[in-house]
């Protein structure tokens, strides 16, 4: 089911989400939440979505990059589900991308984050998983995982001048951003 997106200002986006308990993994509620996340992400055209964005206080997020090309990187990540994910930076090095967010519609902002990370998480069966990511995927993962801890990308913009409306971004910044 497509759920309405909680936007910046909604307090659910500002609190740390609850960890998913092991006995919740087999529940219909979790299955429904995952379906709702998928439906909502597809409907609103996101590449990732976290449970608090549809008003659910749980550490669950999904990401899907299908034949996705941005900043000269070809990314193909089939739908991935992250339950209780933990982030471990693998590098002191940072990289910057212009980010957008379904919960902050119409805007883009330039954010620098660690360029290589490892994420440990659970899948829907409760198995421990691990994923290493670099480049744009590392940024997408950090953006989504931030949602599980009450952080929005706008909090991480170092220079507030690097925040723009999507239309102005397309008109004035895009070409430079992709270089
Ligand atoms: Zn977001």
JSON list of C-alpha atoms and ligand atoms in Angstrom, two decimals:
[
{"chain": "A", "resi": 1, "resn": "UNK", "atom": "CA", "xyz": [0.00, 0.00, 0.00]},
{"chain": "A", "resi": 2, "resn": "UNK", "atom": "CA", "xyz": [1.24, 3.46, -0.88]},
{"chain": "A", "resi": 3, "resn": "UNK", "atom": "CA", "xyz": [1.59, 5.46, 2.32]},
{"chain": "A", "resi": 4, "resn": "UNK", "atom": "CA", "xyz": [1.84, 9.23, 2.70]},
{"chain": "A", "resi": 5, "resn": "UNK", "atom": "CA", "xyz": [5.38, 10.51, 3.19]},
{"chain": "A", "resi": 6, "resn": "UNK", "atom": "CA", "xyz": [6.23, 12.28, 6.45]},
{"chain": "A", "resi": 7, "resn": "UNK", "atom": "CA", "xyz": [7.94, 15.55, 5.66]},
{"chain": "A", "resi": 8, "resn": "UNK", "atom": "CA", "xyz": [10.51, 17.64, 7.48]},
{"chain": "A", "resi": 9, "resn": "UNK", "atom": "CA", "xyz": [8.84, 19.09, 10.57]},
{"chain": "A", "resi": 10, "resn": "UNK", "atom": "CA", "xyz": [7.16, 15.82, 11.47]},
{"chain": "A", "resi": 11, "resn": "UNK", "atom": "CA", "xyz": [8.70, 14.73, 14.79]},
{"chain": "A", "resi": 12, "resn": "UNK", "atom": "CA", "xyz": [8.91, 11.07, 13.73]},
{"chain": "A", "resi": 13, "resn": "UNK", "atom": "CA", "xyz": [11.76, 12.09, 11.39]},
{"chain": "A", "resi": 14, "resn": "UNK", "atom": "CA", "xyz": [13.68, 13.49, 14.36]},
{"chain": "A", "resi": 15, "resn": "UNK", "atom": "CA", "xyz": [13.79, 10.52, 16.71]},
{"chain": "A", "resi": 16, "resn": "UNK", "atom": "CA", "xyz": [15.86, 7.36, 16.70]},
{"chain": "A", "resi": 17, "resn": "UNK", "atom": "CA", "xyz": [13.70, 4.50, 15.47]},
{"chain": "A", "resi": 18, "resn": "UNK", "atom": "CA", "xyz": [13.17, 1.35, 17.54]},
{"chain": "A", "resi": 19, "resn": "UNK", "atom": "CA", "xyz": [15.19, -1.74, 16.78]},
{"chain": "A", "resi": 20, "resn": "UNK", "atom": "CA", "xyz": [13.22, -4.59, 15.24]},
{"chain": "A", "resi": 21, "resn": "UNK", "atom": "CA", "xyz": [12.88, -7.43, 17.74]},
{"chain": "A", "resi": 22, "resn": "UNK", "atom": "CA", "xyz": [13.73, -10.92, 16.49]},
{"chain": "A", "resi": 23, "resn": "UNK", "atom": "CA", "xyz": [10.23, -12.21, 17.19]},
{"chain": "A", "resi": 24, "resn": "UNK", "atom": "CA", "xyz": [8.77, -9.45, 15.01]},
{"chain": "A", "resi": 25, "resn": "UNK", "atom": "CA", "xyz": [10.64, -10.80, 11.98]},
{"chain": "A", "resi": 26, "resn": "UNK", "atom": "CA", "xyz": [8.12, -13.51, 11.24]},
{"chain": "A", "resi": 27, "resn": "UNK", "atom": "CA", "xyz": [5.11, -11.29, 11.75]},
{"chain": "A", "resi": 28, "resn": "UNK", "atom": "CA", "xyz": [2.67, -10.24, 9.05]},
{"chain": "A", "resi": 29, "resn": "UNK", "atom": "CA", "xyz": [3.20, -6.68, 10.26]},
{"chain": "A", "resi": 30, "resn": "UNK", "atom": "CA", "xyz": [6.81, -6.72, 9.10]},
{"chain": "A", "resi": 31, "resn": "UNK", "atom": "CA", "xyz": [5.82, -8.26, 5.76]},
{"chain": "A", "resi": 32, "resn": "UNK", "atom": "CA", "xyz": [3.24, -5.51, 5.31]},
{"chain": "A", "resi": 33, "resn": "UNK", "atom": "CA", "xyz": [5.72, -2.81, 6.27]},
{"chain": "A", "resi": 34, "resn": "UNK", "atom": "CA", "xyz": [8.21, -4.06, 3.68]},
{"chain": "A", "resi": 35, "resn": "UNK", "atom": "CA", "xyz": [5.48, -4.13, 0.99]},
{"chain": "A", "resi": 36, "resn": "UNK", "atom": "CA", "xyz": [4.38, -0.61, 1.95]},
{"chain": "A", "resi": 37, "resn": "UNK", "atom": "CA", "xyz": [7.98, 0.63, 1.77]},
{"chain": "A", "resi": 38, "resn": "UNK", "atom": "CA", "xyz": [8.38, -0.88, -1.71]},
{"chain": "A", "resi": 39, "resn": "UNK", "atom": "CA", "xyz": [5.05, 0.47, -2.97]},
{"chain": "A", "resi": 40, "resn": "UNK", "atom": "CA", "xyz": [5.72, 3.92, -1.56]},
{"chain": "A", "resi": 41, "resn": "UNK", "atom": "CA", "xyz": [9.30, 4.10, -2.86]},
{"chain": "A", "resi": 42, "resn": "UNK", "atom": "CA", "xyz": [8.16, 3.15, -6.37]},
{"chain": "A", "resi": 43, "resn": "UNK", "atom": "CA", "xyz": [5.18, 5.49, -6.30]},
{"chain": "A", "resi": 44, "resn": "UNK", "atom": "CA", "xyz": [7.11, 8.54, -5.17]},
{"chain": "A", "resi": 45, "resn": "UNK", "atom": "CA", "xyz": [10.14, 7.73, -7.30]},
{"chain": "A", "resi": 46, "resn": "UNK", "atom": "CA", "xyz": [12.79, 7.35, -4.59]},
{"chain": "A", "resi": 47, "resn": "UNK", "atom": "CA", "xyz": [15.90, 5.19, -4.69]},
{"chain": "A", "resi": 48, "resn": "UNK", "atom": "CA", "xyz": [15.60, 4.47, -1.00]},
{"chain": "A", "resi": 49, "resn": "UNK", "atom": "CA", "xyz": [13.10, 4.87, 1.80]},
{"chain": "A", "resi": 50, "resn": "UNK", "atom": "CA", "xyz": [13.17, 4.33, 5.54]},
{"chain": "A", "resi": 51, "resn": "UNK", "atom": "CA", "xyz": [10.27, 3.27, 7.78]},
{"chain": "A", "resi": 52, "resn": "UNK", "atom": "CA", "xyz": [10.05, 6.58, 9.70]},
{"chain": "A", "resi": 53, "resn": "UNK", "atom": "CA", "xyz": [9.38, 8.32, 6.36]},
{"chain": "A", "resi": 54, "resn": "UNK", "atom": "CA", "xyz": [6.05, 6.46, 6.19]},
{"chain": "A", "resi": 55, "resn": "UNK", "atom": "CA", "xyz": [5.38, 7.02, 9.87]},
{"chain": "A", "resi": 56, "resn": "UNK", "atom": "CA", "xyz": [6.67, 3.71, 11.25]},
{"chain": "A", "resi": 57, "resn": "UNK", "atom": "CA", "xyz": [8.99, 3.82, 14.23]},
{"chain": "A", "resi": 58, "resn": "UNK", "atom": "CA", "xyz": [11.26, 0.90, 13.30]},
{"chain": "A", "resi": 59, "resn": "UNK", "atom": "CA", "xyz": [14.81, 0.48, 12.01]},
{"chain": "A", "resi": 60, "resn": "UNK", "atom": "CA", "xyz": [13.90, -0.77, 8.55]},
{"chain": "A", "resi": 61, "resn": "UNK", "atom": "CA", "xyz": [15.01, 0.72, 5.23]},
{"chain": "A", "resi": 62, "resn": "UNK", "atom": "CA", "xyz": [15.11, -0.38, 1.60]},
{"chain": "A", "resi": 63, "resn": "UNK", "atom": "CA", "xyz": [17.26, 0.74, -1.30]},
{"chain": "A", "resi": 64, "resn": "UNK", "atom": "CA", "xyz": [16.99, -0.09, -4.99]},
{"chain": "A", "resi": 65, "resn": "UNK", "atom": "CA", "xyz": [19.19, 1.20, -7.77]},
{"chain": "A", "resi": 66, "resn": "UNK", "atom": "CA", "xyz": [18.06, -0.22, -11.08]},
{"chain": "A", "resi": 67, "resn": "UNK", "atom": "CA", "xyz": [20.24, 0.58, -14.05]},
{"chain": "A", "resi": 68, "resn": "UNK", "atom": "CA", "xyz": [20.96, 3.78, -12.21]},
{"chain": "A", "resi": 69, "resn": "UNK", "atom": "CA", "xyz": [23.52, 6.14, -13.62]},
{"chain": "A", "resi": 70, "resn": "UNK", "atom": "CA", "xyz": [24.62, 9.22, -11.80]},
{"chain": "A", "resi": 71, "resn": "UNK", "atom": "CA", "xyz": [27.86, 11.10, -11.65]},
{"chain": "A", "resi": 72, "resn": "UNK", "atom": "CA", "xyz": [29.31, 8.73, -14.23]},
{"chain": "A", "resi": 73, "resn": "UNK", "atom": "CA", "xyz": [28.80, 5.69, -12.03]},
{"chain": "A", "resi": 74, "resn": "UNK", "atom": "CA", "xyz": [26.75, 2.76, -13.22]},
{"chain": "A", "resi": 75, "resn": "UNK", "atom": "CA", "xyz": [24.91, 1.24, -10.33]},
{"chain": "A", "resi": 76, "resn": "UNK", "atom": "CA", "xyz": [22.72, -1.79, -10.31]},
{"chain": "A", "resi": 77, "resn": "UNK", "atom": "CA", "xyz": [21.64, -2.81, -6.87]},
{"chain": "A", "resi": 78, "resn": "UNK", "atom": "CA", "xyz": [18.59, -5.05, -6.69]},
{"chain": "A", "resi": 79, "resn": "UNK", "atom": "CA", "xyz": [16.18, -4.24, -3.91]},
{"chain": "A", "resi": 80, "resn": "UNK", "atom": "CA", "xyz": [17.96, -4.55, -0.58]},
{"chain": "A", "resi": 81, "resn": "UNK", "atom": "CA", "xyz": [16.30, -4.65, 2.80]},
{"chain": "A", "resi": 82, "resn": "UNK", "atom": "CA", "xyz": [18.14, -3.40, 5.87]},
{"chain": "A", "resi": 83, "resn": "UNK", "atom": "CA", "xyz": [16.86, -4.26, 9.34]},
{"chain": "A", "resi": 84, "resn": "UNK", "atom": "CA", "xyz": [18.66, -2.79, 12.38]},
{"chain": "A", "resi": 85, "resn": "UNK", "atom": "CA", "xyz": [21.57, -1.64, 10.23]},
{"chain": "A", "resi": 86, "resn": "UNK", "atom": "CA", "xyz": [24.82, -0.36, 11.71]},
{"chain": "A", "resi": 87, "resn": "UNK", "atom": "CA", "xyz": [27.22, 1.80, 9.85]},
{"chain": "A", "resi": 88, "resn": "UNK", "atom": "CA", "xyz": [31.00, 1.54, 9.98]},
{"chain": "A", "resi": 89, "resn": "UNK", "atom": "CA", "xyz": [33.05, 4.07, 8.02]},
{"chain": "A", "resi": 90, "resn": "UNK", "atom": "CA", "xyz": [36.01, 2.46, 6.23]},
{"chain": "A", "resi": 91, "resn": "UNK", "atom": "CA", "xyz": [37.76, 5.62, 5.25]},
{"chain": "A", "resi": 92, "resn": "UNK", "atom": "CA", "xyz": [38.64, 9.07, 6.57]},
{"chain": "A", "resi": 93, "resn": "UNK", "atom": "CA", "xyz": [38.16, 10.29, 3.04]},
{"chain": "A", "resi": 94, "resn": "UNK", "atom": "CA", "xyz": [34.93, 12.08, 2.26]},
{"chain": "A", "resi": 95, "resn": "UNK", "atom": "CA", "xyz": [33.02, 12.67, -0.94]},
{"chain": "A", "resi": 96, "resn": "UNK", "atom": "CA", "xyz": [30.26, 15.08, -1.77]},
{"chain": "A", "resi": 97, "resn": "UNK", "atom": "CA", "xyz": [27.03, 14.59, -3.68]},
{"chain": "A", "resi": 98, "resn": "UNK", "atom": "CA", "xyz": [23.92, 16.66, -4.23]},
{"chain": "A", "resi": 99, "resn": "UNK", "atom": "CA", "xyz": [21.27, 14.82, -2.27]},
{"chain": "A", "resi": 100, "resn": "UNK", "atom": "CA", "xyz": [17.52, 14.95, -2.33]},
{"chain": "A", "resi": 101, "resn": "UNK", "atom": "CA", "xyz": [14.92, 13.39, -0.07]},
{"chain": "A", "resi": 102, "resn": "UNK", "atom": "CA", "xyz": [11.25, 12.41, -0.32]},
{"chain": "A", "resi": 103, "resn": "UNK", "atom": "CA", "xyz": [10.79, 13.99, 3.12]},
{"chain": "A", "resi": 104, "resn": "UNK", "atom": "CA", "xyz": [12.31, 17.29, 1.96]},
{"chain": "A", "resi": 105, "resn": "UNK", "atom": "CA", "xyz": [10.60, 17.62, -1.42]},
{"chain": "A", "resi": 106, "resn": "UNK", "atom": "CA", "xyz": [11.68, 20.08, -4.05]},
{"chain": "A", "resi": 107, "resn": "UNK", "atom": "CA", "xyz": [15.17, 20.71, -2.67]},
{"chain": "A", "resi": 108, "resn": "UNK", "atom": "CA", "xyz": [18.70, 19.49, -3.23]},
{"chain": "A", "resi": 109, "resn": "UNK", "atom": "CA", "xyz": [21.73, 19.99, -1.04]},
{"chain": "A", "resi": 110, "resn": "UNK", "atom": "CA", "xyz": [25.41, 19.25, -1.21]},
{"chain": "A", "resi": 111, "resn": "UNK", "atom": "CA", "xyz": [26.55, 16.86, 1.51]},
{"chain": "A", "resi": 112, "resn": "UNK", "atom": "CA", "xyz": [29.97, 15.39, 2.25]},
{"chain": "A", "resi": 113, "resn": "UNK", "atom": "CA", "xyz": [30.16, 11.93, 3.80]},
{"chain": "A", "resi": 114, "resn": "UNK", "atom": "CA", "xyz": [32.70, 9.14, 4.21]},
{"chain": "A", "resi": 115, "resn": "UNK", "atom": "CA", "xyz": [33.44, 7.64, 0.80]},
{"chain": "A", "resi": 116, "resn": "UNK", "atom": "CA", "xyz": [33.64, 4.00, 1.88]},
{"chain": "A", "resi": 117, "resn": "UNK", "atom": "CA", "xyz": [31.51, 2.24, 4.47]},
{"chain": "A", "resi": 118, "resn": "UNK", "atom": "CA", "xyz": [30.51, -1.16, 5.72]},
{"chain": "A", "resi": 119, "resn": "UNK", "atom": "CA", "xyz": [26.94, -1.81, 6.83]},
{"chain": "A", "resi": 120, "resn": "UNK", "atom": "CA", "xyz": [26.03, -4.73, 9.05]},
{"chain": "A", "resi": 121, "resn": "UNK", "atom": "CA", "xyz": [22.35, -5.57, 9.23]},
{"chain": "A", "resi": 122, "resn": "UNK", "atom": "CA", "xyz": [19.73, -8.30, 9.42]},
{"chain": "A", "resi": 123, "resn": "UNK", "atom": "CA", "xyz": [17.66, -9.61, 6.57]},
{"chain": "A", "resi": 124, "resn": "UNK", "atom": "CA", "xyz": [14.01, -10.63, 6.93]},
{"chain": "A", "resi": 125, "resn": "UNK", "atom": "CA", "xyz": [14.99, -14.10, 8.16]},
{"chain": "A", "resi": 126, "resn": "UNK", "atom": "CA", "xyz": [17.12, -12.67, 10.95]},
{"chain": "A", "resi": 127, "resn": "UNK", "atom": "CA", "xyz": [20.41, -13.64, 9.28]},
{"chain": "A", "resi": 128, "resn": "UNK", "atom": "CA", "xyz": [23.34, -11.26, 9.80]},
{"chain": "A", "resi": 129, "resn": "UNK", "atom": "CA", "xyz": [24.49, -9.61, 6.61]},
{"chain": "A", "resi": 130, "resn": "UNK", "atom": "CA", "xyz": [27.19, -7.23, 5.59]},
{"chain": "A", "resi": 131, "resn": "UNK", "atom": "CA", "xyz": [27.62, -4.89, 2.66]},
{"chain": "A", "resi": 132, "resn": "UNK", "atom": "CA", "xyz": [30.57, -2.74, 1.68]},
{"chain": "A", "resi": 133, "resn": "UNK", "atom": "CA", "xyz": [29.94, 0.29, -0.45]},
{"chain": "A", "resi": 134, "resn": "UNK", "atom": "CA", "xyz": [31.88, 3.08, -2.07]},
{"chain": "A", "resi": 135, "resn": "UNK", "atom": "CA", "xyz": [30.95, 6.07, -4.19]},
{"chain": "A", "resi": 136, "resn": "UNK", "atom": "CA", "xyz": [27.35, 7.08, -4.69]},
{"chain": "A", "resi": 137, "resn": "UNK", "atom": "CA", "xyz": [26.00, 3.87, -3.12]},
{"chain": "A", "resi": 138, "resn": "UNK", "atom": "CA", "xyz": [27.90, 4.67, 0.09]},
{"chain": "A", "resi": 139, "resn": "UNK", "atom": "CA", "xyz": [26.14, 8.05, 0.19]},
{"chain": "A", "resi": 140, "resn": "UNK", "atom": "CA", "xyz": [22.70, 6.54, -0.50]},
{"chain": "A", "resi": 141, "resn": "UNK", "atom": "CA", "xyz": [23.18, 4.06, 2.33]},
{"chain": "A", "resi": 142, "resn": "UNK", "atom": "CA", "xyz": [24.32, 6.71, 4.79]},
{"chain": "A", "resi": 143, "resn": "UNK", "atom": "CA", "xyz": [21.39, 8.94, 3.83]},
{"chain": "A", "resi": 144, "resn": "UNK", "atom": "CA", "xyz": [18.86, 6.15, 4.45]},
{"chain": "A", "resi": 145, "resn": "UNK", "atom": "CA", "xyz": [20.49, 4.97, 7.67]},
{"chain": "A", "resi": 146, "resn": "UNK", "atom": "CA", "xyz": [20.49, 8.54, 8.97]},
{"chain": "A", "resi": 147, "resn": "UNK", "atom": "CA", "xyz": [16.68, 8.41, 8.74]},
{"chain": "A", "resi": 148, "resn": "UNK", "atom": "CA", "xyz": [16.72, 5.66, 11.37]},
{"chain": "A", "resi": 149, "resn": "UNK", "atom": "CA", "xyz": [18.49, 8.01, 13.79]},
{"chain": "A", "resi": 150, "resn": "UNK", "atom": "CA", "xyz": [16.50, 11.19, 13.35]},
{"chain": "A", "resi": 151, "resn": "UNK", "atom": "CA", "xyz": [18.96, 12.83, 10.97]},
{"chain": "A", "resi": 152, "resn": "UNK", "atom": "CA", "xyz": [18.07, 14.51, 7.67]},
{"chain": "A", "resi": 153, "resn": "UNK", "atom": "CA", "xyz": [20.58, 15.35, 4.96]},
{"chain": "A", "resi": 154, "resn": "UNK", "atom": "CA", "xyz": [19.98, 19.04, 5.50]},
{"chain": "A", "resi": 155, "resn": "UNK", "atom": "CA", "xyz": [21.59, 18.65, 8.95]},
{"chain": "A", "resi": 156, "resn": "UNK", "atom": "CA", "xyz": [24.81, 17.61, 7.23]},
{"chain": "A", "resi": 157, "resn": "UNK", "atom": "CA", "xyz": [25.07, 20.49, 4.76]},
{"chain": "A", "resi": 158, "resn": "UNK", "atom": "CA", "xyz": [28.22, 22.36, 5.82]},
{"chain": "A", "resi": 159, "resn": "UNK", "atom": "CA", "xyz": [27.64, 25.37, 3.63]},
{"chain": "A", "resi": 160, "resn": "UNK", "atom": "CA", "xyz": [23.97, 26.46, 3.66]},
{"chain": "A", "resi": 161, "resn": "UNK", "atom": "CA", "xyz": [24.55, 28.18, 0.34]},
{"chain": "A", "resi": 162, "resn": "UNK", "atom": "CA", "xyz": [24.75, 24.71, -1.16]},
{"chain": "A", "resi": 163, "resn": "UNK", "atom": "CA", "xyz": [21.02, 24.14, -0.78]},
{"chain": "A", "resi": 164, "resn": "UNK", "atom": "CA", "xyz": [18.84, 24.77, -3.81]},
{"chain": "A", "resi": 165, "resn": "UNK", "atom": "CA", "xyz": [15.40, 24.23, -5.22]},
{"chain": "A", "resi": 166, "resn": "UNK", "atom": "CA", "xyz": [15.29, 21.37, -7.71]},
{"chain": "A", "resi": 167, "resn": "UNK", "atom": "CA", "xyz": [14.39, 23.66, -10.63]},
{"chain": "A", "resi": 168, "resn": "UNK", "atom": "CA", "xyz": [17.24, 26.07, -9.88]},
{"chain": "A", "resi": 169, "resn": "UNK", "atom": "CA", "xyz": [19.56, 23.12, -9.32]},
{"chain": "A", "resi": 170, "resn": "UNK", "atom": "CA", "xyz": [18.66, 21.83, -12.80]},
{"chain": "A", "resi": 171, "resn": "UNK", "atom": "CA", "xyz": [19.05, 25.27, -14.31]},
{"chain": "A", "resi": 172, "resn": "UNK", "atom": "CA", "xyz": [22.22, 26.55, -12.66]},
{"chain": "A", "resi": 173, "resn": "UNK", "atom": "CA", "xyz": [24.09, 23.79, -10.85]},
{"chain": "A", "resi": 174, "resn": "UNK", "atom": "CA", "xyz": [23.49, 20.38, -12.40]},
{"chain": "A", "resi": 175, "resn": "UNK", "atom": "CA", "xyz": [26.09, 20.61, -15.15]},
{"chain": "A", "resi": 176, "resn": "UNK", "atom": "CA", "xyz": [28.78, 21.61, -12.69]},
{"chain": "A", "resi": 177, "resn": "UNK", "atom": "CA", "xyz": [27.67, 19.04, -10.12]},
{"chain": "A", "resi": 178, "resn": "UNK", "atom": "CA", "xyz": [28.09, 16.12, -12.49]},
{"chain": "A", "resi": 179, "resn": "UNK", "atom": "CA", "xyz": [31.57, 17.09, -13.67]},
{"chain": "B", "resi": 1, "resn": "LIG", "atom": "ZN1", "xyz": [15.71, 10.83, 2.72]}
]
